[in-house]
PDB file of C-alpha atoms (C1' of nucleotides) in Angstrom:
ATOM      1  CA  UNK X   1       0.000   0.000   0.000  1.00 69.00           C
ATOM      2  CA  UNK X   2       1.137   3.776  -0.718  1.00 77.00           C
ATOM      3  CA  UNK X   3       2.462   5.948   1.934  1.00 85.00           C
ATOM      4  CA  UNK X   4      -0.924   8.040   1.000  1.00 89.00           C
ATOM      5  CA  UNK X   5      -3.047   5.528   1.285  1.00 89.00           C
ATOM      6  CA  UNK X   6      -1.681   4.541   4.479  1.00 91.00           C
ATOM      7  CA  UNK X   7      -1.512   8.023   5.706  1.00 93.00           C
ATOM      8  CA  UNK X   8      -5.341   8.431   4.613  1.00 93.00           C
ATOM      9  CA  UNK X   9      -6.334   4.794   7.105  1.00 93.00           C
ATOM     10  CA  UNK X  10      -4.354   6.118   9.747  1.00 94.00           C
ATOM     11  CA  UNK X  11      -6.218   9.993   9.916  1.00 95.00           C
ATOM     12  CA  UNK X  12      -9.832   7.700   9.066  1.00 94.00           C
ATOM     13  CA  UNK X  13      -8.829   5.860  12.640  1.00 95.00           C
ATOM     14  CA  UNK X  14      -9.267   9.276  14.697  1.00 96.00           C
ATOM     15  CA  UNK X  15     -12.078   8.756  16.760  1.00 96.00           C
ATOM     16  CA  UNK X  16     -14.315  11.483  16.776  1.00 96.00           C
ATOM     17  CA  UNK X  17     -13.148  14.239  19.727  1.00 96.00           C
ATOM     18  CA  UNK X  18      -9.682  13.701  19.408  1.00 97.00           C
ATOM     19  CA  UNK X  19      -6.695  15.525  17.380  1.00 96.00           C
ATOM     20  CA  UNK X  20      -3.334  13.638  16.286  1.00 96.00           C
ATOM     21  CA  UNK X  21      -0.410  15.612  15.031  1.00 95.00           C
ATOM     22  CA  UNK X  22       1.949  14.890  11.227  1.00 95.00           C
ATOM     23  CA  UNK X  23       4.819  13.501  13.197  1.00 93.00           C
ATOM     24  CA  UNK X  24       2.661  11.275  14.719  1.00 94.00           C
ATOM     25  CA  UNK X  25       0.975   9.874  11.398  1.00 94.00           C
ATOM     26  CA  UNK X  26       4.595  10.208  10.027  1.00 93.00           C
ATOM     27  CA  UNK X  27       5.863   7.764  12.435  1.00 92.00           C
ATOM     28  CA  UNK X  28       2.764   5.245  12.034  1.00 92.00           C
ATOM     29  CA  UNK X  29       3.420   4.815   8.156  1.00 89.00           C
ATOM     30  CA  UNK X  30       7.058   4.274   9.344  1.00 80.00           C
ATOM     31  CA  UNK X  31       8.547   7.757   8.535  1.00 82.00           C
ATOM     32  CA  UNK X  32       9.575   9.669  11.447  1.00 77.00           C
ATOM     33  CA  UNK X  33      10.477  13.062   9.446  1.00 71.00           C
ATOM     34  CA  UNK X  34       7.800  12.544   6.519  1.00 83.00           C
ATOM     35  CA  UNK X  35       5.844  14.663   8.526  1.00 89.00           C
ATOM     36  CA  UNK X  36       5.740  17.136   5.682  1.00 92.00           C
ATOM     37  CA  UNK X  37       4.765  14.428   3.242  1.00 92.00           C
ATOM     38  CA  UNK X  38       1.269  14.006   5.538  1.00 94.00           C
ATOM     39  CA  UNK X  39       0.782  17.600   5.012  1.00 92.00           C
ATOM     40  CA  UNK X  40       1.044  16.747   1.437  1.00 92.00           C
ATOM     41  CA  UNK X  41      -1.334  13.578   1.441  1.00 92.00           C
ATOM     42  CA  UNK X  42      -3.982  15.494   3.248  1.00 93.00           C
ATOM     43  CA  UNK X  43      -3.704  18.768   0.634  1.00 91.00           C
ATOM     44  CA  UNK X  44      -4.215  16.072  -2.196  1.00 90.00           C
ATOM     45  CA  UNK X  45      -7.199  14.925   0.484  1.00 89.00           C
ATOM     46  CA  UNK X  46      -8.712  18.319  -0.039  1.00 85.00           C
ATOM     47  CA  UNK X  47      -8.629  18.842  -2.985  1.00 84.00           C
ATOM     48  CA  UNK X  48      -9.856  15.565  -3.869  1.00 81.00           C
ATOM     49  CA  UNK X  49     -13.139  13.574  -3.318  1.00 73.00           C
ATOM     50  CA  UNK X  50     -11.167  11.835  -0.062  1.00 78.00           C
ATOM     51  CA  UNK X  51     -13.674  14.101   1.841  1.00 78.00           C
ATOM     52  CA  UNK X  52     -14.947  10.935   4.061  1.00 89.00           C
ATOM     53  CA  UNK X  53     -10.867  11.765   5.482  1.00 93.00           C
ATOM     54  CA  UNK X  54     -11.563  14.009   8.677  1.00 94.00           C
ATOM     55  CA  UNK X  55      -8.343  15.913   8.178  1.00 93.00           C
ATOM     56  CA  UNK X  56      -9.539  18.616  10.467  1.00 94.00           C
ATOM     57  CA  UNK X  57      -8.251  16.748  13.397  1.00 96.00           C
ATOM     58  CA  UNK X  58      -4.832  16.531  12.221  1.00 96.00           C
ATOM     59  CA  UNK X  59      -2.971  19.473  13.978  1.00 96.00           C
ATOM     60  CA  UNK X  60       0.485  20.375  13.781  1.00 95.00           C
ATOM     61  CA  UNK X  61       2.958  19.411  17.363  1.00 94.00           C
ATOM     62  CA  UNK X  62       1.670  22.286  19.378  1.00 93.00           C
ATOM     63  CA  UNK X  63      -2.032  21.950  18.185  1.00 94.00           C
ATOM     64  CA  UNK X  64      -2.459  24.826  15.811  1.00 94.00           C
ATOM     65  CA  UNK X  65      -4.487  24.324  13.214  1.00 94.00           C
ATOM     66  CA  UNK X  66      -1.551  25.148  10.280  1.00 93.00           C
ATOM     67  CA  UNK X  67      -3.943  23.754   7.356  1.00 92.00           C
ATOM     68  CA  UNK X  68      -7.135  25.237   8.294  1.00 92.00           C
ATOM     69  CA  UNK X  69      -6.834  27.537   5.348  1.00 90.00           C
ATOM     70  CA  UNK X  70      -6.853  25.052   3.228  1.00 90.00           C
ATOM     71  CA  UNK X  71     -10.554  24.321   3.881  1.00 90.00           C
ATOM     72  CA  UNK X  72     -13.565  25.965   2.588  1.00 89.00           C
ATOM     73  CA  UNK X  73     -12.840  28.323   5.000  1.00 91.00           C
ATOM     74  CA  UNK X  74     -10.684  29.517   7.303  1.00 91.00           C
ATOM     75  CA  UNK X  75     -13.400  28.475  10.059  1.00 93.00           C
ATOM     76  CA  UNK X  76     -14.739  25.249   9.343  1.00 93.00           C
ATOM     77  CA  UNK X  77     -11.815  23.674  11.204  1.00 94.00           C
ATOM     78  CA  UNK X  78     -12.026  24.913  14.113  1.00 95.00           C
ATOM     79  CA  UNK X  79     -15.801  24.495  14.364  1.00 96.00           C
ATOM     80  CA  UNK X  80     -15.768  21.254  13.133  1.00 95.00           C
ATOM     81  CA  UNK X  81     -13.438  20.335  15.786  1.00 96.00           C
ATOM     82  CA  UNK X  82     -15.893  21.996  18.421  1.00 97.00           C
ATOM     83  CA  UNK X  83     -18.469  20.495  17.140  1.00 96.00           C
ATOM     84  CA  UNK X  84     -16.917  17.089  18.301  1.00 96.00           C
ATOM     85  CA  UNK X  85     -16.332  18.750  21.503  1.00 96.00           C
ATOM     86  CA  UNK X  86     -12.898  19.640  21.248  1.00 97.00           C
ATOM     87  CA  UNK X  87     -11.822  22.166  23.673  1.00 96.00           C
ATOM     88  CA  UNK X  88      -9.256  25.298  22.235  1.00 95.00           C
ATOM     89  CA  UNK X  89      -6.861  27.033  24.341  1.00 93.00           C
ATOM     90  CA  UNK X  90      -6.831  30.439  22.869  1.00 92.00           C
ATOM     91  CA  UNK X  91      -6.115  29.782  18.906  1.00 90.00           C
ATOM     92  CA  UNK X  92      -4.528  25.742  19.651  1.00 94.00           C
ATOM     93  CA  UNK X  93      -6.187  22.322  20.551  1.00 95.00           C
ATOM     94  CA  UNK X  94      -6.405  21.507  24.086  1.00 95.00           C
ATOM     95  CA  UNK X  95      -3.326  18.768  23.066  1.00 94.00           C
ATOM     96  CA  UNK X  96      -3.277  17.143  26.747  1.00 92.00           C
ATOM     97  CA  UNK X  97      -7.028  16.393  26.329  1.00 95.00           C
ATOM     98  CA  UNK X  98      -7.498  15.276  22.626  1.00 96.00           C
ATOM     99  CA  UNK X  99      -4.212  14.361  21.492  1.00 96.00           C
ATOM    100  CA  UNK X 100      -4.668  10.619  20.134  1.00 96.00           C
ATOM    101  CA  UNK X 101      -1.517   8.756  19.277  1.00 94.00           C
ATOM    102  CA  UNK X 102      -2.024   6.622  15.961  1.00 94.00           C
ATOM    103  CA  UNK X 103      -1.050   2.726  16.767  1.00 92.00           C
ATOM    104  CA  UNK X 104       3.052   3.116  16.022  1.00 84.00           C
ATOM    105  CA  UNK X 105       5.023   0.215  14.291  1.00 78.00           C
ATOM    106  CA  UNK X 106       7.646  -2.047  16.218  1.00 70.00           C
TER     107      UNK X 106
ATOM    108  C1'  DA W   1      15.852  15.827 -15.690  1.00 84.79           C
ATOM    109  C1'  DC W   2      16.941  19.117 -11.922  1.00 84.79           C
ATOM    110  C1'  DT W   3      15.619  22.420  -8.483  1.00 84.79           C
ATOM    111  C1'  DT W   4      12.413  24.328  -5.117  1.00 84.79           C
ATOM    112  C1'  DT W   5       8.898  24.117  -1.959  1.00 84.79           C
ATOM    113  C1'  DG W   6       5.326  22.293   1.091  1.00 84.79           C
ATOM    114  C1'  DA W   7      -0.992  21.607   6.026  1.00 84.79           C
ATOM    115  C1'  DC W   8       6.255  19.528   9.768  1.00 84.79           C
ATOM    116  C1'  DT W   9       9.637  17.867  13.371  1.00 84.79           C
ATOM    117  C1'  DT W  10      13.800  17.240  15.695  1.00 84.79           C
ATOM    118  C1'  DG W  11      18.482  18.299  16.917  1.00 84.79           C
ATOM    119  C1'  DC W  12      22.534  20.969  17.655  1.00 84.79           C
ATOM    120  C1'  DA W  13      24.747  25.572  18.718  1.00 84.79           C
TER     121       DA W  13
ATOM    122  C1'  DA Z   1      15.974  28.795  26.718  1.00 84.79           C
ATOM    123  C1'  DT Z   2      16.096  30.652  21.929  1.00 84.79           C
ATOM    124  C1'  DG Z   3      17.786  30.351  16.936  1.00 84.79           C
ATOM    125  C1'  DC Z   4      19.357  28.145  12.821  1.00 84.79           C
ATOM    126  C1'  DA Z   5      19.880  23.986   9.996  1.00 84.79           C
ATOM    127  C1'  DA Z   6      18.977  19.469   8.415  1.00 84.79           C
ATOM    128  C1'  DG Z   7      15.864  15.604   7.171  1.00 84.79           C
ATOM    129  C1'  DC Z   8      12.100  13.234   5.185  1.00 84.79           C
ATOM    130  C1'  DC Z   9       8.871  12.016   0.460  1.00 84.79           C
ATOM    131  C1'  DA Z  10       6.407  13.721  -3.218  1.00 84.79           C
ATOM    132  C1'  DA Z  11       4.686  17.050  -6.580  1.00 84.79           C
ATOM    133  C1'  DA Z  12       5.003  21.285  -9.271  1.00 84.79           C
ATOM    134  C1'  DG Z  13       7.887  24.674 -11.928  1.00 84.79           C
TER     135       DG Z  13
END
DNA sequence: ACTTTGACTTGCA
DNA sequence: ATGCAAGCCAAAG
């Protein structure tokens, strides 16, 4: 399977309420500094029909929402994200509450 | 075909 | 503790 398509499982396995960060996904597919590559997978998400991907609760290391304008709207992330009852602090994801750690390799 | 950049992270100075 | 540089994979110019 392609690093994308592995990428895409792993950000489909965020349960609803929770937030994971690129480094973490990174990791899971087996590339620690591919971070930026996730980034990449989930822009090609976007722009593509992979909508049933909930990319809005992939947040950079310190919970900032770096690719929220890459939605519809600059908004829709962060209200999607409350919507699952995510809590913010100020403009980042509560990470100590919601941070969900994808199922790493050996 | 080669270079640059991108929704990032970690490490060394 | 803060600042700069390197690393990773893929796509666009």
């Amino acid at each position: 399977m392609d690093l994308y398509e592995r990428i895409y499982d792993i950000v489909r396995s965020i349960p609803a309420g929770s937030v994971t960060t690129y480094g973490h996904i990174a990791a899971a597919v087996g590339t620690r500094g591919g971070a930026r590559l996730v980034g990449w997978a989930l822009n090609a998400v976007a722009l593509s029909d992979r909508l049933d991907i909930p990319c809005h609760r992939v947040v950079n290391r310190l919970g900032e929402l770096s690719g929220r304008m890459h939605f519809e709207t600059p908004f829709v992330m962060r209200e999607r994200l409350e919507a699952e009852n995510v809590t913010f602090v100020g403009e980042t994801v509560d990470m100590s509450r919601h941070l969900w750690v994808p199922p790493m390799p050996d």
